[in-house]
mmCIF file of C-alpha atoms in Angstrom:
data_model
loop_
_atom_site.group_PDB
_atom_site.id
_atom_site.type_symbol
_atom_site.label_atom_id
_atom_site.label_comp_id
_atom_site.label_asym_id
_atom_site.label_seq_id
_atom_site.Cartn_x
_atom_site.Cartn_y
_atom_site.Cartn_z
ATOM 1 C CA HIS A 1 113.428 40.820 136.614
ATOM 2 C CA GLY A 2 111.334 38.665 138.966
ATOM 3 C CA SER A 3 109.372 41.647 140.372
ATOM 4 C CA ARG A 4 108.783 43.021 136.868
ATOM 5 C CA LYS A 5 107.454 39.643 135.744
ATOM 6 C CA LEU A 6 105.088 39.542 138.721
ATOM 7 C CA ARG A 7 103.792 43.035 137.890
ATOM 8 C CA ILE A 8 103.073 42.035 134.292
ATOM 9 C CA THR A 9 101.314 38.884 135.483
ATOM 10 C CA ALA A 10 99.151 40.910 137.905
ATOM 11 C CA VAL A 11 98.167 43.362 135.157
ATOM 12 C CA ASP A 12 97.291 40.512 132.808
ATOM 13 C CA PHE A 13 95.166 38.931 135.535
ATOM 14 C CA GLN A 14 93.245 42.190 136.049
ATOM 15 C CA HIS A 15 92.622 42.502 132.316
ATOM 16 C CA GLN A 16 91.407 38.916 132.140
ATOM 17 C CA ALA A 17 89.099 39.414 135.123
ATOM 18 C CA MET A 18 87.615 42.546 133.532
ATOM 19 C CA ALA A 19 87.082 40.699 130.259
ATOM 20 C CA VAL A 20 85.278 37.894 132.091
ATOM 21 C CA ARG A 21 83.017 40.401 133.837
ATOM 22 C CA LEU A 22 82.141 42.064 130.535
ATOM 23 C CA LEU A 23 81.385 38.701 128.962
ATOM 24 C CA CYS A 24 79.163 37.745 131.881
ATOM 25 C CA LEU A 25 77.335 41.072 131.662
ATOM 26 C CA ALA A 26 76.856 40.667 127.912
ATOM 27 C CA ALA A 27 75.561 37.153 128.436
ATOM 28 C CA ALA A 28 73.113 38.340 131.080
ATOM 29 C CA VAL A 29 71.836 41.109 128.818
ATOM 30 C CA ALA A 30 71.589 38.745 125.871
ATOM 31 C CA GLY A 31 69.746 36.204 127.992
ATOM 32 C CA ALA A 32 67.152 38.711 129.283
ATOM 33 C CA ALA A 33 63.722 38.165 127.761
ATOM 34 C CA THR A 34 62.491 40.833 125.368
ATOM 35 C CA THR A 35 59.361 41.182 123.303
ATOM 36 C CA ARG A 36 58.022 43.018 120.283
ATOM 37 C CA LEU A 37 55.545 45.877 120.679
ATOM 38 C CA GLN A 38 52.988 45.920 117.859
ATOM 39 C CA GLY A 39 50.162 48.154 116.816
ATOM 40 C CA GLN A 40 48.398 50.203 114.184
ATOM 41 C CA ILE A 41 48.084 53.959 113.719
ATOM 42 C CA SER A 42 44.763 55.011 112.205
ATOM 43 C CA ILE A 43 44.224 58.579 111.034
ATOM 44 C CA PRO A 44 40.636 59.579 110.139
ATOM 45 C CA SER A 45 40.101 60.651 106.544
ATOM 46 C CA GLY A 46 37.473 63.288 107.237
ATOM 47 C CA GLY A 47 36.991 66.428 109.272
ATOM 48 C CA LYS A 48 40.041 68.316 110.482
ATOM 49 C CA PHE A 49 42.361 65.447 109.442
ATOM 50 C CA SER A 50 41.367 65.370 105.773
ATOM 51 C CA GLY A 51 43.412 66.545 102.821
ATOM 52 C CA LYS A 52 46.876 65.493 104.028
ATOM 53 C CA SER A 53 49.076 62.420 104.225
ATOM 54 C CA TYR A 54 50.255 62.306 107.829
ATOM 55 C CA MET A 55 51.837 58.852 108.074
ATOM 56 C CA SER A 56 55.206 59.804 106.542
ATOM 57 C CA SER A 57 55.854 62.321 109.354
ATOM 58 C CA THR A 58 54.807 60.021 112.201
ATOM 59 C CA ARG A 59 57.368 58.573 114.628
ATOM 60 C CA LEU A 60 56.966 56.239 117.617
ATOM 61 C CA ILE A 61 59.160 56.885 120.655
ATOM 62 C CA LEU A 62 59.500 54.423 123.537
ATOM 63 C CA ASP A 63 60.945 55.529 126.892
ATOM 64 C CA GLY A 64 62.033 58.936 125.645
ATOM 65 C CA GLY A 65 64.075 57.598 122.730
ATOM 66 C CA VAL A 66 65.495 54.277 123.978
ATOM 67 C CA HIS A 67 63.605 52.675 121.115
ATOM 68 C CA GLU A 68 62.183 54.403 118.053
ATOM 69 C CA ALA A 69 60.250 53.169 115.043
ATOM 70 C CA LEU A 70 58.516 54.454 111.932
ATOM 71 C CA PRO A 71 55.107 53.153 110.863
ATOM 72 C CA SER A 72 54.615 51.577 107.480
ATOM 73 C CA ALA A 73 52.429 53.135 104.807
ATOM 74 C CA ASP A 74 49.324 51.433 106.199
ATOM 75 C CA GLY A 75 50.101 52.625 109.758
ATOM 76 C CA SER A 76 51.294 49.337 111.257
ATOM 77 C CA PHE A 77 54.388 49.424 113.460
ATOM 78 C CA GLU A 78 56.700 47.116 115.430
ATOM 79 C CA ILE A 79 59.244 47.945 118.133
ATOM 80 C CA ASP A 80 61.697 45.136 118.938
ATOM 81 C CA GLY A 81 63.799 44.603 122.049
ATOM 82 C CA VAL A 82 61.256 45.766 124.625
ATOM 83 C CA SER A 83 62.390 44.451 128.027
ATOM 84 C CA GLU A 84 60.319 43.468 131.048
ATOM 85 C CA GLY A 85 58.944 46.350 133.077
ATOM 86 C CA SER A 86 57.047 49.591 132.590
ATOM 87 C CA HIS A 87 57.437 51.733 129.488
ATOM 88 C CA SER A 88 56.025 54.950 128.052
ATOM 89 C CA LEU A 89 55.063 55.076 124.373
ATOM 90 C CA GLN A 90 54.541 58.358 122.532
ATOM 91 C CA VAL A 91 53.482 59.029 118.958
ATOM 92 C CA ALA A 92 55.268 62.124 117.689
ATOM 93 C CA HIS A 93 53.938 64.204 114.809
ATOM 94 C CA PRO A 94 54.399 67.917 114.042
ATOM 95 C CA GLU A 95 50.697 68.473 113.288
ATOM 96 C CA LEU A 96 48.828 65.761 115.208
ATOM 97 C CA LYS A 97 48.347 65.179 118.915
ATOM 98 C CA PHE A 98 48.256 61.636 120.350
ATOM 99 C CA GLU A 99 47.640 60.505 123.909
ATOM 100 C CA PRO A 100 50.637 58.766 125.567
ATOM 101 C CA VAL A 101 50.402 55.049 126.255
ATOM 102 C CA PHE A 102 51.596 53.224 129.371
ATOM 103 C CA VAL A 103 53.030 49.812 128.403
ATOM 104 C CA GLU A 104 53.598 47.085 130.986
ATOM 105 C CA THR A 105 55.420 43.847 130.145
ATOM 106 C CA THR A 106 55.351 40.934 132.590
ATOM 107 C CA SER A 107 56.986 37.514 132.494
ATOM 108 C CA ARG A 108 54.993 34.358 131.773
ATOM 109 C CA ARG A 109 55.784 30.877 133.056
ATOM 110 C CA ASP A 110 57.264 29.887 129.710
ATOM 111 C CA GLY A 111 59.763 32.778 129.877
ATOM 112 C CA THR A 112 58.045 34.983 127.316
ATOM 113 C CA LEU A 113 56.704 38.459 128.066
ATOM 114 C CA GLN A 114 53.061 39.488 128.118
ATOM 115 C CA VAL A 115 52.210 43.023 126.964
ATOM 116 C CA ASN A 116 49.471 45.128 128.576
ATOM 117 C CA ALA A 117 48.753 48.696 127.509
ATOM 118 C CA PHE A 118 46.856 51.482 129.282
ATOM 119 C CA GLN A 119 45.971 55.085 128.747
ATOM 120 C CA GLN A 120 48.605 57.211 130.473
ATOM 121 C CA ASP A 121 47.971 60.274 132.591
ATOM 122 C CA ILE A 122 50.930 62.436 133.605
ATOM 123 C CA GLN A 123 49.626 62.986 137.136
ATOM 124 C CA HIS A 124 47.821 59.720 137.896
ATOM 125 C CA GLY A 125 49.799 57.141 135.878
ATOM 126 C CA LYS A 126 48.012 54.382 133.994
ATOM 127 C CA GLN A 127 44.290 54.654 133.395
ATOM 128 C CA ALA A 128 41.877 52.553 131.308
ATOM 129 C CA LYS A 129 43.226 49.395 129.701
ATOM 130 C CA LEU A 130 43.702 49.394 125.916
ATOM 131 C CA LYS A 131 43.317 46.561 123.444
ATOM 132 C CA TYR A 132 46.491 44.884 122.233
ATOM 133 C CA PRO A 133 47.885 44.983 119.571
ATOM 134 C CA LEU A 134 47.526 48.729 119.936
ATOM 135 C CA SER A 135 45.214 50.837 117.800
ATOM 136 C CA LEU A 136 46.206 54.505 118.087
ATOM 137 C CA SER A 137 44.436 57.536 116.625
ATOM 138 C CA PRO A 138 45.085 61.285 116.996
ATOM 139 C CA ILE A 139 42.869 63.188 119.399
ATOM 140 C CA ASP A 140 43.410 66.630 117.879
ATOM 141 C CA THR A 141 45.568 68.753 115.619
ATOM 142 C CA VAL A 142 48.421 70.876 116.972
ATOM 143 C CA SER A 143 47.856 74.631 116.922
ATOM 144 C CA TYR A 144 51.012 76.750 116.916
ATOM 145 C CA PHE A 145 49.168 80.088 116.994
ATOM 146 C CA GLU A 146 47.038 81.139 119.916
ATOM 147 C CA ALA A 147 43.999 83.307 119.257
ATOM 148 C CA ARG A 148 44.632 86.864 120.390
ATOM 149 C CA GLU A 149 42.277 88.033 123.094
ATOM 150 C CA GLU A 150 40.148 91.042 122.246
ATOM 151 C CA PHE A 151 40.886 94.188 124.221
ATOM 152 C CA ASN A 152 38.288 94.773 126.921
ATOM 153 C CA ILE A 153 38.536 97.966 128.940
ATOM 154 C CA LEU A 154 36.305 96.540 131.680
ATOM 155 C CA SER A 155 38.647 93.618 132.279
ATOM 156 C CA VAL A 156 41.612 96.026 132.511
ATOM 157 C CA LEU A 157 39.793 98.173 135.073
ATOM 158 C CA TYR A 158 38.698 95.149 137.065
ATOM 159 C CA LYS A 159 42.239 93.811 137.326
ATOM 160 C CA ASN A 160 43.751 97.206 138.248
ATOM 161 C CA PRO A 161 41.999 98.989 141.185
ATOM 162 C CA MET A 162 44.273 102.036 140.845
ATOM 163 C CA MET A 163 43.204 102.480 137.239
ATOM 164 C CA LEU A 164 39.565 102.196 138.305
ATOM 165 C CA MET A 165 40.097 104.894 140.948
ATOM 166 C CA MET A 166 41.744 107.228 138.419
ATOM 167 C CA VAL A 167 38.852 106.778 135.985
ATOM 168 C CA PHE A 168 36.354 107.495 138.767
ATOM 169 C CA MET A 169 38.166 110.682 139.824
ATOM 170 C CA GLY A 170 38.437 111.851 136.219
ATOM 171 C CA GLY A 171 34.721 111.263 135.718
ATOM 172 C CA MET A 172 33.868 113.244 138.824
ATOM 173 C CA MET A 173 36.056 116.161 137.713
ATOM 174 C CA PHE A 174 34.284 116.119 134.358
ATOM 175 C CA LEU A 175 30.734 115.873 135.738
ATOM 176 C CA LEU A 176 30.874 118.236 138.751
ATOM 177 C CA PRO A 177 31.150 121.476 136.689
ATOM 178 C CA LYS A 178 28.135 120.400 134.648
ATOM 179 C CA LEU A 179 26.107 119.750 137.770
ATOM 180 C CA GLN A 180 26.553 123.372 138.914
ATOM 181 C CA PRO A 181 23.895 125.789 137.446
ATOM 182 C CA ASP A 182 24.877 128.377 134.875
ATOM 183 C CA PRO A 183 25.116 132.007 136.203
ATOM 184 C CA GLU A 184 22.590 133.293 133.648
ATOM 185 C CA THR A 185 20.181 130.553 134.615
ATOM 186 C CA MET A 186 20.597 131.532 138.264
ATOM 187 C CA LYS A 187 19.716 135.188 137.442
ATOM 188 C CA GLN A 188 16.602 134.101 135.537
ATOM 189 C CA LEU A 189 15.509 131.996 138.470
ATOM 190 C CA GLN A 190 16.154 134.794 140.973
ATOM 191 C CA GLN A 191 14.198 137.481 139.023
ATOM 192 C CA PRO A 192 10.719 135.925 139.432
ATOM 193 C CA GLN A 193 11.467 135.220 143.060
ATOM 194 C CA ALA A 194 12.470 138.878 143.651
ATOM 195 C CA SER A 195 9.366 140.193 141.892
ATOM 196 C CA GLU A 196 7.155 138.042 144.138
ATOM 197 C CA GLU A 197 8.929 139.163 147.309
ATOM 198 C CA ALA A 198 8.585 142.918 146.512
ATOM 199 C CA PRO A 199 4.705 143.099 146.824
ATOM 200 C CA ALA A 200 4.861 141.040 149.946
ATOM 201 C CA ARG A 201 7.195 143.568 151.541
ATOM 202 C CA ARG A 202 4.903 146.492 150.549
ATOM 203 C CA LYS A 203 1.888 144.861 152.166
ATOM 204 C CA ALA A 204 3.871 144.242 155.310
ATOM 205 C CA LYS A 205 4.664 147.946 155.549
#
């Protein structure tokens, strides 16, 4: 009975230690400073963007889906719980194309977080600094259909040397017979020449 009681006590101690660790972790997470990311989405009313209401299909995605938000009817948006560090913000829309935004949050002396935003380039990271709160606009519409290239025989021949050689040989086979004189034409050309040579032979005799 004594050994069994010790085993139960050891198991209870392990459970209590795990619970304390989880509580400490939760407290640390809860105590970490977070901030709110704010901005405005503006869609032009003219040109290629006219004639549709795009805002209802717009979605903001932070860090690949860690945080998501929907803009209000006037385009304003807020994303809560943004922690300190570097983040990537994307505006998703099925018909509009937005540039990604690089968001950087740093700690102030008073414990709050300062937000800085930059244009984001996939290869070179952050680029030019953006005003905050953010003001985002689409750069283009999304095209799901690519224009079909017109068939150009010259481009096909240029890309395929064997095809070019076959066309050249076929052309030569077609043109060579036409370059040779017709037999009747040859006879007509030979008759005047023969008639001129006959008197010359008589005089020589």
